[in-house]
Amino acid sequence: QLQLVESGGDLAQPGGSLRLSCAASGFTLHDYTIGWFRQAPGKEREGVSCTRSRGGSTYYADSVKGRFAIARDDAKNTVYLQMDSLKPEDTSVYYCAATRAKVVFDPLAEYEYDYWGQGTQVTVSS
């Protein structure tokens, strides 16, 4: 059935890189807006990045602009989050989420999304 599975989380050094994957089954990601969110211990979940459906715009939180990049591989039905120049404050569980809504008012708002993965842990520490 409809499912999102994140992978790629790991332990990284400050300044290092990781590439997270969000693989879909049961539906075609090309038709969905996909967001990446993260939640650190004791903090609220925050929107990190978003790619709109069918070749639409991408969005980034100010805290990750210039360091993270979101991309789709429609052939693999997968969305990636390339994370470069990692900082300790990037340490979080990262989640991908999807919505089929045609109108998305706030692409980085949790309430916009209907389907969620289980998360993958990213730890940035020296």
mmCIF file of C-alpha atoms in Angstrom:
data_model
loop_
_atom_site.group_PDB
_atom_site.id
_atom_site.type_symbol
_atom_site.label_atom_id
_atom_site.label_comp_id
_atom_site.label_asym_id
_atom_site.label_seq_id
_atom_site.Cartn_x
_atom_site.Cartn_y
_atom_site.Cartn_z
ATOM 1 C CA GLN A 1 0.000 0.000 0.000
ATOM 2 C CA LEU A 2 0.941 3.676 -0.031
ATOM 3 C CA GLN A 3 4.213 4.011 1.832
ATOM 4 C CA LEU A 4 7.175 6.358 2.220
ATOM 5 C CA VAL A 5 10.493 4.993 3.468
ATOM 6 C CA GLU A 6 13.421 7.234 4.392
ATOM 7 C CA SER A 7 17.004 6.035 4.367
ATOM 8 C CA GLY A 8 20.537 7.411 4.365
ATOM 9 C CA GLY A 9 20.715 8.845 7.856
ATOM 10 C CA ASP A 10 24.038 8.332 9.583
ATOM 11 C CA LEU A 11 26.672 9.833 11.822
ATOM 12 C CA ALA A 12 28.595 12.614 10.073
ATOM 13 C CA GLN A 13 31.339 15.034 10.999
ATOM 14 C CA PRO A 14 30.715 18.788 10.957
ATOM 15 C CA GLY A 15 31.309 19.950 7.395
ATOM 16 C CA GLY A 16 30.499 16.517 6.017
ATOM 17 C CA SER A 17 27.744 15.356 3.690
ATOM 18 C CA LEU A 18 24.873 12.906 3.652
ATOM 19 C CA ARG A 19 22.249 12.051 1.056
ATOM 20 C CA LEU A 20 18.823 11.077 2.328
ATOM 21 C CA SER A 21 16.378 9.105 0.204
ATOM 22 C CA CYS A 22 12.597 8.977 0.309
ATOM 23 C CA ALA A 23 11.335 5.993 -1.646
ATOM 24 C CA ALA A 24 7.647 5.638 -2.455
ATOM 25 C CA SER A 25 5.545 2.565 -3.057
ATOM 26 C CA GLY A 26 1.869 2.377 -3.931
ATOM 27 C CA PHE A 27 1.787 5.776 -5.644
ATOM 28 C CA THR A 28 3.767 7.901 -8.090
ATOM 29 C CA LEU A 29 5.792 10.656 -6.450
ATOM 30 C CA HIS A 30 5.712 12.766 -9.617
ATOM 31 C CA ASP A 31 2.082 13.585 -8.833
ATOM 32 C CA TYR A 32 2.762 14.626 -5.227
ATOM 33 C CA THR A 33 4.341 17.536 -3.455
ATOM 34 C CA ILE A 34 7.096 16.116 -1.239
ATOM 35 C CA GLY A 35 8.471 17.763 1.880
ATOM 36 C CA TRP A 36 11.388 17.018 4.164
ATOM 37 C CA PHE A 37 10.967 17.760 7.864
ATOM 38 C CA ARG A 38 13.152 17.272 10.896
ATOM 39 C CA GLN A 39 12.687 17.050 14.625
ATOM 40 C CA ALA A 40 15.478 17.306 17.168
ATOM 41 C CA PRO A 41 15.102 16.118 20.779
ATOM 42 C CA GLY A 42 13.005 18.568 22.775
ATOM 43 C CA LYS A 43 12.140 20.678 19.724
ATOM 44 C CA GLU A 44 9.151 20.999 17.425
ATOM 45 C CA ARG A 45 9.118 19.460 13.981
ATOM 46 C CA GLU A 46 10.234 21.960 11.351
ATOM 47 C CA GLY A 47 10.029 22.070 7.589
ATOM 48 C CA VAL A 48 13.372 21.776 5.812
ATOM 49 C CA SER A 49 12.651 21.569 2.093
ATOM 50 C CA CYS A 50 9.892 20.891 -0.410
ATOM 51 C CA THR A 51 9.568 19.982 -4.075
ATOM 52 C CA ARG A 52 6.230 20.680 -5.707
ATOM 53 C CA SER A 53 4.520 18.141 -7.937
ATOM 54 C CA ARG A 54 5.011 17.874 -11.708
ATOM 55 C CA GLY A 55 8.140 19.972 -12.018
ATOM 56 C CA GLY A 56 7.071 22.780 -9.717
ATOM 57 C CA SER A 57 9.123 24.995 -7.440
ATOM 58 C CA THR A 58 11.449 24.005 -4.631
ATOM 59 C CA TYR A 59 11.588 25.611 -1.190
ATOM 60 C CA TYR A 60 14.130 25.675 1.627
ATOM 61 C CA ALA A 61 14.194 26.795 5.210
ATOM 62 C CA ASP A 62 16.567 29.700 5.806
ATOM 63 C CA SER A 63 18.670 27.516 8.086
ATOM 64 C CA VAL A 64 19.609 25.142 5.228
ATOM 65 C CA LYS A 65 19.678 27.392 2.156
ATOM 66 C CA GLY A 66 22.892 26.946 0.217
ATOM 67 C CA ARG A 67 23.715 23.721 2.045
ATOM 68 C CA PHE A 68 20.833 21.329 1.266
ATOM 69 C CA ALA A 69 19.306 20.460 -2.092
ATOM 70 C CA ILE A 70 16.142 18.513 -2.869
ATOM 71 C CA ALA A 71 15.818 16.505 -6.073
ATOM 72 C CA ARG A 72 13.537 13.961 -7.726
ATOM 73 C CA ASP A 73 14.383 10.809 -9.633
ATOM 74 C CA ASP A 74 11.063 9.871 -11.209
ATOM 75 C CA ALA A 75 12.497 6.689 -12.740
ATOM 76 C CA LYS A 76 13.255 5.421 -9.238
ATOM 77 C CA ASN A 77 10.130 6.974 -7.682
ATOM 78 C CA THR A 78 12.441 8.564 -5.125
ATOM 79 C CA VAL A 79 13.108 12.033 -3.724
ATOM 80 C CA TYR A 80 16.517 12.908 -2.299
ATOM 81 C CA LEU A 81 17.814 15.446 0.158
ATOM 82 C CA GLN A 82 21.486 16.194 -0.435
ATOM 83 C CA MET A 83 22.942 17.615 2.767
ATOM 84 C CA ASP A 84 26.320 19.353 2.550
ATOM 85 C CA SER A 85 28.321 21.439 5.016
ATOM 86 C CA LEU A 86 26.569 19.722 7.888
ATOM 87 C CA LYS A 87 26.417 21.417 11.269
ATOM 88 C CA PRO A 88 25.763 19.953 14.717
ATOM 89 C CA GLU A 89 22.424 21.777 14.770
ATOM 90 C CA ASP A 90 21.325 19.654 11.793
ATOM 91 C CA THR A 91 21.151 16.669 14.148
ATOM 92 C CA SER A 92 17.555 15.436 13.966
ATOM 93 C CA VAL A 93 15.293 12.671 12.856
ATOM 94 C CA TYR A 94 14.428 13.514 9.251
ATOM 95 C CA TYR A 95 11.026 12.669 7.785
ATOM 96 C CA CYS A 96 9.649 12.828 4.282
ATOM 97 C CA ALA A 97 6.007 13.621 3.683
ATOM 98 C CA ALA A 98 3.649 13.830 0.716
ATOM 99 C CA THR A 99 0.466 15.580 -0.332
ATOM 100 C CA ARG A 100 -1.587 15.309 -3.511
ATOM 101 C CA ALA A 101 -3.201 18.710 -2.961
ATOM 102 C CA LYS A 102 -3.080 20.995 -5.988
ATOM 103 C CA VAL A 103 -2.858 24.093 -3.809
ATOM 104 C CA VAL A 104 -0.231 24.239 -1.061
ATOM 105 C CA PHE A 105 -0.255 27.519 0.852
ATOM 106 C CA ASP A 106 2.828 26.900 3.003
ATOM 107 C CA PRO A 107 5.132 24.220 1.545
ATOM 108 C CA LEU A 108 7.124 23.885 4.778
ATOM 109 C CA ALA A 109 4.122 23.590 7.099
ATOM 110 C CA GLU A 110 3.490 20.218 8.671
ATOM 111 C CA TYR A 111 -0.292 20.526 8.344
ATOM 112 C CA GLU A 112 -0.118 20.524 4.539
ATOM 113 C CA TYR A 113 0.979 16.906 4.327
ATOM 114 C CA ASP A 114 -1.115 13.742 4.449
ATOM 115 C CA TYR A 115 1.398 10.883 4.224
ATOM 116 C CA TRP A 116 4.521 10.455 6.339
ATOM 117 C CA GLY A 117 7.494 8.150 6.570
ATOM 118 C CA GLN A 118 8.940 6.815 9.811
ATOM 119 C CA GLY A 119 12.100 8.910 9.773
ATOM 120 C CA THR A 120 15.849 8.430 9.560
ATOM 121 C CA GLN A 121 18.362 9.615 12.148
ATOM 122 C CA VAL A 122 21.023 12.163 11.213
ATOM 123 C CA THR A 123 23.690 12.904 13.803
ATOM 124 C CA VAL A 124 26.377 15.538 13.203
ATOM 125 C CA SER A 125 29.108 15.449 15.811
ATOM 126 C CA SER A 126 32.864 15.603 16.112
#
